[in-house]
Tab-separated table of C-alpha atoms in Angstrom:
chain	number	residue	atom	x	y	z
A	12	MET	CA	-23.069	-13.649	0.151
A	13	ILE	CA	-24.844	-10.822	1.981
A	14	THR	CA	-21.694	-9.798	3.874
A	15	PHE	CA	-19.702	-9.675	0.641
A	16	PHE	CA	-22.202	-7.465	-1.192
A	17	VAL	CA	-22.748	-5.173	1.805
A	18	SER	CA	-18.959	-4.784	2.077
A	19	LEU	CA	-18.742	-3.970	-1.621
A	20	ILE	CA	-21.496	-1.374	-1.349
A	21	ILE	CA	-19.812	0.293	1.656
A	22	LEU	CA	-16.541	0.572	-0.274
A	23	ILE	CA	-18.334	2.231	-3.186
A	24	LEU	CA	-20.312	4.574	-0.917
A	25	GLY	CA	-17.081	5.399	0.890
A	26	TYR	CA	-15.638	6.703	-2.362
A	27	ILE	CA	-18.810	8.563	-3.360
A	28	PHE	CA	-19.366	10.334	-0.029
A	29	TYR	CA	-16.464	10.063	2.417
A	30	SER	CA	-13.842	10.968	-0.175
A	31	ARG	CA	-15.664	14.275	-0.766
A	32	ILE	CA	-15.531	15.007	2.964
A	33	VAL	CA	-11.787	14.316	2.943
A	34	GLU	CA	-11.316	16.524	-0.114
A	35	ARG	CA	-13.313	19.349	1.499
A	36	ILE	CA	-11.228	19.149	4.686
A	37	ASP	CA	-7.999	19.329	2.693
A	38	GLY	CA	-9.164	22.117	0.432
A	39	ILE	CA	-8.108	21.961	-3.197
A	40	ASP	CA	-7.327	24.757	-5.618
A	41	ALA	CA	-8.188	23.778	-9.183
A	42	THR	CA	-6.471	26.926	-10.498
A	43	ARG	CA	-3.102	26.273	-8.848
A	44	GLU	CA	-0.308	25.064	-11.142
A	45	THR	CA	0.805	21.544	-10.267
A	46	PRO	CA	4.421	20.273	-10.192
A	47	ALA	CA	3.766	18.413	-13.464
A	48	TYR	CA	3.933	21.814	-15.154
A	49	SER	CA	5.972	23.994	-12.796
A	50	MET	CA	8.815	21.452	-12.486
A	51	LYS	CA	8.473	19.524	-15.740
A	52	ASP	CA	11.716	17.656	-16.542
A	53	GLY	CA	10.573	15.037	-19.070
A	54	VAL	CA	11.630	12.169	-16.749
A	55	ASP	CA	9.694	12.150	-13.452
A	56	TYR	CA	7.748	15.416	-13.662
A	57	LEU	CA	5.498	14.981	-16.671
A	58	PRO	CA	1.790	15.821	-17.267
A	59	LEU	CA	-0.368	12.726	-17.868
A	60	PRO	CA	-4.164	12.233	-18.195
A	61	TRP	CA	-5.842	11.543	-14.835
A	62	TRP	CA	-7.344	8.197	-15.947
A	63	ARG	CA	-3.896	6.966	-16.947
A	64	ILE	CA	-2.442	8.107	-13.630
A	65	PHE	CA	-5.299	6.336	-11.814
A	66	LEU	CA	-4.495	3.002	-13.482
A	67	ILE	CA	-0.773	3.461	-12.851
A	68	GLN	CA	-1.388	4.362	-9.196
A	69	PHE	CA	-3.710	1.365	-8.759
A	70	LEU	CA	-1.164	-0.998	-10.260
A	71	ASN	CA	1.707	0.547	-8.277
A	72	ILE	CA	-0.017	0.130	-4.921
A	73	ALA	CA	-1.638	-3.244	-5.646
A	74	GLY	CA	1.313	-5.622	-5.868
A	75	LEU	CA	0.870	-8.946	-4.100
A	76	GLY	CA	-0.743	-7.285	-1.077
A	77	PRO	CA	-4.460	-7.352	-1.944
A	78	ILE	CA	-4.037	-10.887	-3.347
A	79	PHE	CA	-1.534	-12.776	-1.178
A	80	GLY	CA	-2.298	-10.638	1.874
A	81	ALA	CA	-6.062	-11.061	1.483
A	82	ILE	CA	-5.753	-14.844	1.084
A	83	ALA	CA	-3.570	-15.040	4.192
A	84	GLY	CA	-5.986	-12.716	5.999
A	85	ALA	CA	-8.913	-14.964	5.053
A	86	MET	CA	-7.435	-17.576	7.405
A	87	TRP	CA	-8.869	-15.519	10.300
A	88	GLY	CA	-12.380	-15.715	8.844
A	89	PRO	CA	-15.082	-13.152	7.940
A	90	VAL	CA	-13.636	-10.578	10.353
A	91	ALA	CA	-11.182	-9.912	7.509
A	92	PHE	CA	-14.056	-8.313	5.559
A	93	LEU	CA	-14.519	-5.810	8.378
A	94	TRP	CA	-10.872	-4.708	8.320
A	95	ILE	CA	-10.728	-4.456	4.520
A	96	VAL	CA	-13.820	-2.230	4.401
A	97	LEU	CA	-13.199	0.011	7.413
A	98	GLY	CA	-9.458	0.113	6.817
A	99	SER	CA	-9.820	1.120	3.171
A	100	VAL	CA	-12.490	3.811	3.624
A	101	PHE	CA	-11.387	5.459	6.877
A	102	ALA	CA	-7.631	4.834	6.970
A	103	GLY	CA	-5.978	3.611	3.777
A	104	ALA	CA	-7.710	5.849	1.240
A	105	VAL	CA	-7.381	8.889	3.527
A	106	HIS	CA	-3.679	8.092	3.998
A	107	ASP	CA	-3.152	7.751	0.245
A	108	TYR	CA	-5.096	10.902	-0.620
A	109	PHE	CA	-3.235	13.178	1.758
A	110	SER	CA	0.191	11.708	0.956
A	111	GLY	CA	-0.441	12.508	-2.705
A	112	MET	CA	-1.947	15.953	-2.155
A	113	LEU	CA	0.765	16.992	0.310
A	114	SER	CA	3.330	16.065	-2.313
A	115	ILE	CA	1.552	18.279	-4.839
A	116	LYS	CA	1.512	21.156	-2.344
A	117	HIS	CA	5.260	20.693	-1.745
A	118	ARG	CA	6.639	20.587	-5.322
A	119	GLY	CA	6.283	16.814	-5.692
A	120	LEU	CA	8.576	15.999	-2.758
A	121	SER	CA	8.981	12.403	-1.597
A	122	ILE	CA	7.139	11.324	1.539
A	123	THR	CA	10.321	11.327	3.655
A	124	GLU	CA	10.879	15.026	2.970
A	125	ILE	CA	7.235	15.786	3.778
A	126	VAL	CA	7.575	13.904	7.072
A	127	GLY	CA	10.542	16.110	7.898
A	128	ILE	CA	8.569	19.294	7.253
A	129	TYR	CA	5.914	18.391	9.819
A	130	LEU	CA	7.646	16.027	12.285
A	131	GLY	CA	11.101	17.597	12.350
A	132	LYS	CA	14.584	17.025	10.939
A	133	GLY	CA	15.425	14.157	13.287
A	134	THR	CA	12.396	12.170	12.185
A	135	LYS	CA	13.182	13.017	8.572
A	136	GLN	CA	16.691	11.566	8.809
A	137	VAL	CA	15.399	8.348	10.376
A	138	MET	CA	12.598	8.010	7.828
A	139	ARG	CA	14.957	8.594	4.906
A	140	GLY	CA	16.984	5.508	5.768
A	141	PHE	CA	13.975	3.514	6.922
A	142	THR	CA	11.950	4.201	3.768
A	143	VAL	CA	14.778	3.516	1.316
A	144	ILE	CA	15.427	0.176	3.034
A	145	LEU	CA	11.700	-0.605	2.892
A	146	MET	CA	11.599	0.201	-0.823
A	147	ILE	CA	14.521	-2.131	-1.502
A	148	ILE	CA	12.808	-4.880	0.525
A	149	VAL	CA	9.615	-4.324	-1.478
A	150	GLY	CA	11.588	-4.594	-4.695
A	151	ALA	CA	13.190	-7.845	-3.515
A	152	VAL	CA	9.828	-9.283	-2.412
A	153	PHE	CA	8.283	-8.357	-5.745
A	154	ILE	CA	11.113	-9.988	-7.653
A	155	MET	CA	10.701	-13.400	-6.024
A	156	GLY	CA	6.886	-13.458	-5.939
A	157	PRO	CA	6.252	-13.089	-9.691
A	158	ALA	CA	9.352	-15.180	-10.538
A	159	LYS	CA	7.834	-18.122	-8.628
A	160	ILE	CA	4.518	-17.763	-10.439
A	161	LEU	CA	6.185	-17.512	-13.867
A	162	ALA	CA	8.359	-20.531	-13.096
A	163	GLY	CA	5.172	-22.422	-12.244
A	164	LEU	CA	3.818	-21.597	-15.706
A	165	THR	CA	7.013	-22.921	-17.366
A	166	PRO	CA	7.882	-26.084	-15.372
A	167	GLY	CA	10.951	-27.918	-16.588
A	168	ALA	CA	11.667	-25.234	-19.186
A	169	LEU	CA	12.500	-21.981	-17.445
A	170	SER	CA	13.673	-21.893	-13.831
A	171	ILE	CA	13.024	-19.391	-11.042
A	172	THR	CA	16.586	-18.082	-11.489
A	173	PHE	CA	15.894	-17.299	-15.139
A	174	TRP	CA	12.730	-15.374	-14.291
A	175	VAL	CA	14.463	-13.530	-11.450
A	176	TRP	CA	16.965	-12.153	-13.959
A	177	VAL	CA	14.208	-11.260	-16.443
A	178	VAL	CA	12.289	-9.342	-13.781
A	179	PHE	CA	15.496	-7.746	-12.538
A	180	VAL	CA	16.485	-6.427	-15.983
A	181	TYR	CA	12.975	-5.087	-16.498
A	182	TYR	CA	13.123	-3.303	-13.139
A	183	LEU	CA	16.347	-1.590	-14.129
A	184	LEU	CA	14.833	-0.306	-17.386
A	185	ALA	CA	11.546	0.837	-15.820
A	186	THR	CA	13.370	2.606	-12.994
A	187	MET	CA	15.748	4.461	-15.292
A	188	LEU	CA	13.565	5.460	-18.254
A	189	PRO	CA	11.234	8.496	-18.275
A	190	ILE	CA	7.902	7.656	-16.680
A	191	ASP	CA	5.949	7.871	-19.932
A	192	LYS	CA	8.110	5.327	-21.807
A	193	ILE	CA	7.165	2.057	-20.057
A	194	ILE	CA	5.069	2.875	-16.992
A	195	GLY	CA	2.821	5.393	-18.740
A	196	ARG	CA	2.248	3.167	-21.771
A	197	PHE	CA	1.808	-0.347	-20.403
A	198	TYR	CA	0.571	0.036	-16.841
A	199	PRO	CA	-2.965	1.093	-17.799
A	200	ILE	CA	-3.268	-2.164	-19.759
A	201	PHE	CA	-1.979	-4.213	-16.831
A	202	GLY	CA	-4.280	-2.331	-14.471
A	203	PHE	CA	-7.278	-3.249	-16.580
A	204	ALA	CA	-6.081	-6.886	-16.660
A	205	LEU	CA	-5.892	-6.996	-12.867
A	206	VAL	CA	-9.443	-5.673	-12.492
A	207	PHE	CA	-10.672	-8.071	-15.194
A	208	MET	CA	-9.011	-10.966	-13.391
A	209	ALA	CA	-10.671	-10.166	-10.056
A	210	LEU	CA	-14.116	-9.641	-11.594
A	211	GLY	CA	-13.814	-12.810	-13.695
A	212	LEU	CA	-12.914	-14.889	-10.663
A	213	ILE	CA	-15.729	-13.627	-8.428
A	214	ILE	CA	-18.320	-14.078	-11.207
A	215	ALA	CA	-17.070	-17.639	-11.788
A	216	LEU	CA	-17.266	-18.262	-8.037
A	217	PHE	CA	-20.948	-17.261	-7.969
A	218	VAL	CA	-21.812	-19.154	-11.162
A	219	LYS	CA	-20.305	-22.360	-9.774
A	220	GLY	CA	-22.289	-22.041	-6.569
A	221	TYR	CA	-19.592	-21.474	-3.946
A	222	GLN	CA	-20.827	-20.064	-0.630
A	223	ILE	CA	-19.047	-17.117	0.966
A	224	PRO	CA	-19.156	-17.156	4.801
A	225	GLU	CA	-21.191	-14.451	6.505
A	226	LEU	CA	-19.990	-12.080	9.201
A	227	ASN	CA	-22.277	-12.591	12.206
A	228	LEU	CA	-21.982	-12.989	15.964
A	229	ALA	CA	-21.142	-16.678	15.610
A	230	ASN	CA	-18.403	-15.969	13.076
A	231	ILE	CA	-16.652	-13.122	14.879
A	232	THR	CA	-14.021	-15.512	16.105
A	233	ASN	CA	-10.476	-16.535	15.259
A	234	PHE	CA	-10.562	-19.294	12.638
A	235	HIS	CA	-6.774	-19.299	12.249
A	236	SER	CA	-5.281	-22.751	12.819
A	237	GLY	CA	-2.626	-21.187	15.049
A	238	ALA	CA	-5.022	-18.970	16.992
A	239	ASP	CA	-2.766	-18.653	20.063
A	240	LYS	CA	0.207	-17.509	17.997
A	241	PHE	CA	-1.897	-15.503	15.557
A	242	PRO	CA	-4.561	-13.508	17.448
A	243	ILE	CA	-6.796	-11.295	15.327
A	244	PHE	CA	-5.256	-8.244	16.949
A	245	PRO	CA	-2.636	-7.327	15.872
A	246	MET	CA	-1.787	-10.090	13.363
A	247	LEU	CA	-4.702	-9.593	10.949
A	248	PHE	CA	-4.025	-5.845	10.746
A	249	ILE	CA	-0.423	-6.475	9.748
A	250	THR	CA	-1.195	-9.315	7.324
A	251	ILE	CA	-3.836	-7.443	5.320
A	252	ALA	CA	-2.011	-4.212	4.550
A	253	CYS	CA	-2.340	-3.265	0.891
A	254	GLY	CA	-6.055	-4.113	0.981
A	255	ALA	CA	-6.694	-1.790	3.940
A	256	ILE	CA	-3.809	0.600	4.711
A	257	SER	CA	-0.212	0.434	3.555
A	258	GLY	CA	2.739	2.754	4.088
A	259	PHE	CA	4.130	1.662	0.730
A	260	HIS	CA	1.346	3.655	-0.914
A	261	ALA	CA	2.717	6.879	0.588
A	262	THR	CA	5.917	6.303	-1.362
A	263	GLN	CA	3.988	5.815	-4.598
A	264	SER	CA	1.549	8.720	-4.377
A	265	PRO	CA	4.323	11.335	-4.853
A	266	LEU	CA	5.336	9.595	-8.101
A	267	MET	CA	1.874	10.309	-9.468
A	268	ALA	CA	1.667	13.713	-7.779
A	269	ARG	CA	4.483	14.744	-10.137
A	270	CYS	CA	2.266	13.900	-13.122
A	271	LEU	CA	-1.183	15.128	-12.028
A	272	THR	CA	-2.389	18.087	-14.069
A	273	ASN	CA	-5.013	19.415	-11.646
A	274	GLU	CA	-5.648	19.106	-7.908
A	275	LYS	CA	-9.300	18.246	-8.546
A	276	TYR	CA	-8.177	14.837	-9.876
A	277	GLY	CA	-6.514	13.903	-6.576
A	278	ARG	CA	-9.677	12.365	-5.143
A	279	ARG	CA	-10.170	10.143	-8.192
A	280	VAL	CA	-6.558	9.033	-8.369
A	281	PHE	CA	-5.411	8.648	-4.759
A	282	TYR	CA	-8.613	7.886	-2.851
A	283	GLY	CA	-10.160	6.036	-5.798
A	284	ALA	CA	-7.186	3.741	-6.416
A	285	MET	CA	-7.164	2.637	-2.768
A	286	ILE	CA	-10.880	1.837	-2.838
A	287	THR	CA	-10.351	-0.150	-6.036
A	288	GLU	CA	-7.593	-2.080	-4.311
A	289	GLY	CA	-9.934	-2.684	-1.388
A	290	VAL	CA	-12.431	-4.231	-3.811
A	291	VAL	CA	-9.716	-6.536	-5.184
A	292	ALA	CA	-8.725	-7.565	-1.641
A	293	LEU	CA	-12.386	-8.170	-0.760
A	294	ILE	CA	-12.783	-10.470	-3.773
A	295	TRP	CA	-9.658	-12.497	-3.003
A	296	ALA	CA	-10.566	-12.810	0.681
A	297	ALA	CA	-14.037	-14.053	-0.285
A	298	ILE	CA	-12.615	-16.562	-2.759
A	299	GLY	CA	-10.070	-17.764	-0.210
A	300	MET	CA	-12.756	-18.418	2.402
A	301	SER	CA	-15.034	-20.347	0.045
A	302	PHE	CA	-13.002	-22.048	-2.687
A	303	PHE	CA	-11.617	-24.951	-0.640
A	304	GLY	CA	-14.905	-25.599	1.155
A	305	GLY	CA	-14.539	-23.252	4.090
A	306	ILE	CA	-12.164	-21.280	6.284
A	307	ARG	CA	-10.831	-24.305	8.167
A	308	GLU	CA	-10.078	-26.003	4.852
A	309	LEU	CA	-8.217	-22.901	3.637
A	310	ASN	CA	-6.076	-23.074	6.774
A	311	ASP	CA	-5.321	-26.740	6.082
A	312	VAL	CA	-4.270	-26.024	2.486
A	313	MET	CA	-2.134	-23.043	3.465
A	314	ASN	CA	-0.390	-25.033	6.200
A	315	ALA	CA	0.166	-27.995	3.887
A	316	ASN	CA	1.892	-25.667	1.391
A	317	ASN	CA	3.943	-23.715	3.960
A	318	GLY	CA	1.819	-20.617	3.493
A	319	ASN	CA	2.575	-20.484	-0.231
A	320	ALA	CA	-0.184	-18.173	-1.483
A	321	ALA	CA	1.162	-18.490	-5.052
A	322	PHE	CA	0.022	-22.130	-5.041
A	323	ILE	CA	-3.442	-21.033	-3.852
A	324	VAL	CA	-3.677	-18.413	-6.602
A	325	ASN	CA	-2.678	-21.007	-9.204
A	326	GLU	CA	-5.277	-23.517	-7.994
A	327	ILE	CA	-8.070	-20.960	-7.831
A	328	SER	CA	-7.355	-19.372	-11.225
A	329	ASN	CA	-7.129	-22.660	-13.132
A	330	SER	CA	-10.179	-24.187	-11.462
A	331	LEU	CA	-12.502	-21.194	-11.786
A	332	LEU	CA	-11.479	-19.871	-15.202
A	333	GLY	CA	-10.043	-22.915	-16.970
A	334	THR	CA	-6.599	-23.180	-18.503
A	335	LEU	CA	-6.716	-20.090	-20.724
A	336	GLY	CA	-8.556	-18.007	-18.161
A	337	GLY	CA	-6.177	-19.246	-15.478
A	338	ILE	CA	-3.148	-18.146	-17.480
A	339	LEU	CA	-4.703	-14.721	-18.084
A	340	ALA	CA	-5.564	-14.419	-14.390
A	341	LEU	CA	-2.069	-15.437	-13.327
A	342	LEU	CA	-0.556	-12.926	-15.723
A	343	GLY	CA	-2.695	-10.301	-13.985
A	344	VAL	CA	-1.314	-11.477	-10.650
A	345	VAL	CA	2.229	-11.336	-12.056
A	346	ALA	CA	1.753	-7.844	-13.491
A	347	ALA	CA	0.653	-6.435	-10.133
A	348	PRO	CA	3.790	-7.244	-8.110
A	349	ILE	CA	6.176	-6.523	-10.992
A	350	THR	CA	4.691	-3.087	-11.499
A	351	SER	CA	4.943	-2.386	-7.771
A	352	GLY	CA	8.509	-3.639	-7.600
A	353	ASP	CA	9.842	-1.370	-10.317
A	354	THR	CA	8.143	1.696	-8.876
A	355	ALA	CA	9.517	0.754	-5.443
A	356	PHE	CA	13.034	1.017	-6.879
A	357	ARG	CA	12.043	4.172	-8.760
A	358	SER	CA	10.695	5.661	-5.535
A	359	ALA	CA	13.925	4.713	-3.715
A	360	ARG	CA	15.917	6.489	-6.437
A	361	LEU	CA	13.833	9.649	-6.066
A	362	ILE	CA	13.991	9.608	-2.261
A	363	VAL	CA	17.786	9.379	-2.378
A	364	ALA	CA	17.907	12.054	-5.084
A	365	ASP	CA	15.692	14.358	-3.004
A	366	PHE	CA	17.806	14.238	0.122
A	367	LEU	CA	21.110	14.374	-1.802
A	368	ARG	CA	19.646	17.100	-4.019
A	369	VAL	CA	20.842	15.401	-7.180
A	370	GLU	CA	18.859	16.280	-10.314
A	371	GLN	CA	17.538	13.263	-12.214
A	372	LYS	CA	17.344	14.574	-15.751
A	373	SER	CA	20.842	13.212	-16.388
A	374	ILE	CA	21.048	9.452	-17.089
A	375	LYS	CA	24.447	9.405	-15.371
A	376	ASN	CA	22.944	10.669	-12.118
A	377	ARG	CA	20.119	8.141	-12.321
A	378	LEU	CA	22.596	5.301	-12.814
A	379	ALA	CA	24.808	6.464	-9.947
A	380	ILE	CA	21.885	6.175	-7.519
A	381	SER	CA	20.099	3.161	-9.015
A	382	ILE	CA	22.942	0.656	-9.365
A	383	PRO	CA	23.768	0.429	-5.608
A	384	LEU	CA	20.053	0.067	-4.856
A	385	PHE	CA	19.723	-2.828	-7.286
A	386	VAL	CA	22.814	-4.578	-5.944
A	387	ILE	CA	21.329	-4.554	-2.430
A	388	GLY	CA	17.960	-5.665	-3.803
A	389	PHE	CA	19.522	-8.615	-5.615
A	390	LEU	CA	21.360	-9.732	-2.488
A	391	LEU	CA	18.054	-9.714	-0.584
A	392	THR	CA	16.542	-12.138	-3.109
A	393	GLN	CA	18.914	-14.765	-1.752
A	394	ILE	CA	17.162	-14.655	1.648
A	395	ASP	CA	14.103	-16.800	2.400
A	396	PHE	CA	11.011	-15.089	0.911
A	397	SER	CA	8.848	-15.653	4.013
A	398	ILE	CA	11.411	-13.949	6.266
A	399	ILE	CA	11.615	-10.872	4.027
A	400	TRP	CA	7.805	-10.709	3.829
A	401	ARG	CA	7.385	-10.724	7.631
A	402	TYR	CA	9.786	-7.829	8.116
A	403	PHE	CA	8.270	-5.997	5.173
A	404	ALA	CA	4.773	-6.340	6.691
A	405	TRP	CA	5.666	-4.643	9.992
A	406	SER	CA	7.889	-1.999	8.370
A	407	ASN	CA	5.131	-1.226	5.901
A	408	GLN	CA	2.533	-0.580	8.593
A	409	THR	CA	5.027	1.402	10.647
A	410	LEU	CA	5.562	3.758	7.716
A	411	ALA	CA	1.778	4.110	7.334
A	412	THR	CA	1.544	5.062	11.000
A	413	VAL	CA	4.264	7.720	10.714
A	414	VAL	CA	2.561	9.171	7.630
A	415	LEU	CA	-0.805	9.310	9.446
A	416	TRP	CA	0.822	11.276	12.283
A	417	THR	CA	2.462	13.555	9.697
A	418	ILE	CA	-0.900	14.290	8.080
A	419	THR	CA	-2.468	14.885	11.495
A	420	VAL	CA	0.158	17.503	12.371
A	421	TYR	CA	-0.321	19.116	8.948
A	422	LEU	CA	-4.076	19.364	9.515
A	423	LEU	CA	-3.501	20.809	12.996
A	424	LYS	CA	-1.118	23.462	11.691
A	425	GLU	CA	-3.548	24.374	8.925
A	426	GLN	CA	-6.400	24.545	11.481
A	427	LYS	CA	-8.323	21.785	9.752
A	428	PHE	CA	-10.297	18.821	11.122
A	429	TYR	CA	-7.396	16.618	12.269
A	430	TRP	CA	-9.548	13.891	13.887
A	431	ILE	CA	-9.978	12.322	10.459
A	432	THR	CA	-6.398	11.003	10.675
A	433	LEU	CA	-5.787	11.199	14.421
A	434	VAL	CA	-8.098	8.245	15.142
A	435	PRO	CA	-6.507	5.860	12.591
A	436	ALA	CA	-3.036	7.103	13.650
A	437	VAL	CA	-3.660	6.121	17.283
A	438	PHE	CA	-5.142	2.771	16.250
A	439	MET	CA	-2.222	1.928	13.961
A	440	THR	CA	0.232	2.947	16.678
A	441	ALA	CA	-1.357	0.293	18.887
A	442	VAL	CA	-1.192	-2.250	16.041
A	443	ILE	CA	2.504	-1.860	15.203
A	444	THR	CA	3.604	-1.616	18.836
A	445	THR	CA	1.627	-4.686	19.914
A	446	TYR	CA	2.918	-6.633	16.914
A	447	LEU	CA	6.520	-5.685	17.691
A	448	MET	CA	6.100	-6.871	21.272
A	449	PHE	CA	4.230	-10.079	20.418
A	450	ALA	CA	5.533	-11.403	17.077
A	451	PRO	CA	8.377	-13.967	16.920
A	452	GLU	CA	10.382	-11.614	14.713
A	453	GLY	CA	9.887	-8.990	17.427
A	454	PHE	CA	10.282	-9.487	21.187
A	455	SER	CA	8.034	-12.605	21.514
A	456	LEU	CA	6.410	-11.354	24.708
A	457	SER	CA	3.128	-12.699	26.056
A	458	LYS	CA	-0.169	-11.471	24.655
A	459	GLU	CA	-1.071	-9.725	27.926
A	460	ILE	CA	2.194	-7.794	28.117
A	461	SER	CA	2.108	-6.968	24.397
A	462	TYR	CA	-1.435	-5.606	24.599
A	463	SER	CA	-0.546	-3.537	27.659
A	464	VAL	CA	2.525	-2.031	25.995
A	465	GLY	CA	0.603	-1.373	22.775
A	466	GLY	CA	-2.182	0.386	24.642
A	467	ALA	CA	0.253	2.409	26.742
A	468	VAL	CA	2.296	3.570	23.742
A	469	SER	CA	-0.787	4.602	21.756
A	470	ALA	CA	-2.155	6.479	24.806
A	471	LEU	CA	1.216	8.209	25.241
A	472	ALA	CA	1.252	9.165	21.552
A	473	LEU	CA	-2.242	10.631	21.865
A	474	ALA	CA	-1.324	12.563	25.012
A	475	SER	CA	1.853	13.883	23.343
A	476	PHE	CA	-0.188	15.108	20.397
A	477	PHE	CA	-2.534	17.089	22.633
A	478	VAL	CA	0.442	18.586	24.492
A	479	TYR	CA	1.826	19.628	21.105
A	480	GLN	CA	-1.605	20.988	20.148
A	481	ARG	CA	-1.744	23.225	23.225
A	482	ALA	CA	1.805	24.465	22.638
A	483	HIS	CA	0.976	25.197	19.008
A	484	LYS	CA	-2.177	27.071	20.014
A	485	LYS	CA	-0.251	29.235	22.503
A	486	MET	CA	2.354	30.027	19.868
A	487	LYS	CA	-0.385	31.097	17.438
A	488	VAL	CA	-1.877	33.382	20.103
A	489	LYS	CA	1.513	35.005	20.713
A	490	GLN	CA	2.117	35.489	17.008
A	491	ALA	CA	-1.321	37.093	16.642
A	492	ALA	CA	-0.535	39.461	19.528
A	493	TYR	CA	2.543	40.727	17.707
């Protein structure tokens, strides 16, 4: 219990204190007109109250990640608490804040265009294709996940296929309509439901006397049943993404940057939403480790159900909150991925529109871009869910890494304290490279070789940055001389 409450306190203190440091480094201008006003189009650029944007942002970035990912991450044991806390405060929330604020500073541009500004046109072209594909994969993942849960609530009556089509039609409407019609009206309600669900479950866990494992010297070990194939590094850092750091968030922050009415709200919305998601992930990880009697038992249940976290969520919700409470909790779990899926498609539409320079006020233009995206997304739903999820996990963290390097270069060019993102950028470079070398969906190399390559690539990235820093400094000196 102590580890859980200490972790919770650190997350809260991270928002209270560290977010102010991040905001001070960035430097906001509360008098500057935001894109919500300067580029208002009544569809994507639209002023909204900050508290509404916060709930929308939280729901957009939450998805299945802080629930399914945290439960899967709990299989490694209490070390998952460490990654959720440190990842959220020092990496994820910083990543989300800057991706949102950079979008505000650049007329609400999508993250791919911002990457191009700071990392060059070649990187921009690669990231355009990479990010759109990732968004479509996210949409496909978040079609199947909630459809399975809804089918479980209606056994023998409504099939998974039926719910897939329901979710799909909803996605089309939410992607096409102005942001204040569906997203702006209903997401705050769903966001509250998701928070209520998490708080209700953790309170019920304490009331019923479950014991949450502590993080101590004896428990800093790999509890995963397949420890050899799933070492803590890098597997845990890929599995728990949305509860620590997630590249998907960088695609969502610009959506809200187009609606924010003042830069001073950026800390509340972008940094605050990530910390809130970290709290949700912390709760689900704690429940996962304790509900079935321990971490080993969680591994047994997950293995017996082929890693089906939806089954775990169903069992936990019904047992801790009863039938009615379980249904309400599951609806909260369903709302999270659905509301991430539709904004994933919406983000894909805007990314394509940005690089094709096609205005989106016209419904015809929105349809021309959206329909091909949805066709590809539907085809992906026919592929095994677990396969899509594995490729999504690595792609997601790779995007986060690229965005961290983008922010670092931005801070360097603006002569600001770039170490705040340089450290997590180097770490995440090691994570994604090692995973690519080691994982079965990657090159399946040995752990020793994978670690060596991961370390070498991250060291090379760091060295390249300092070479770039020196070149940039010399250029500044020359410019000053003239």
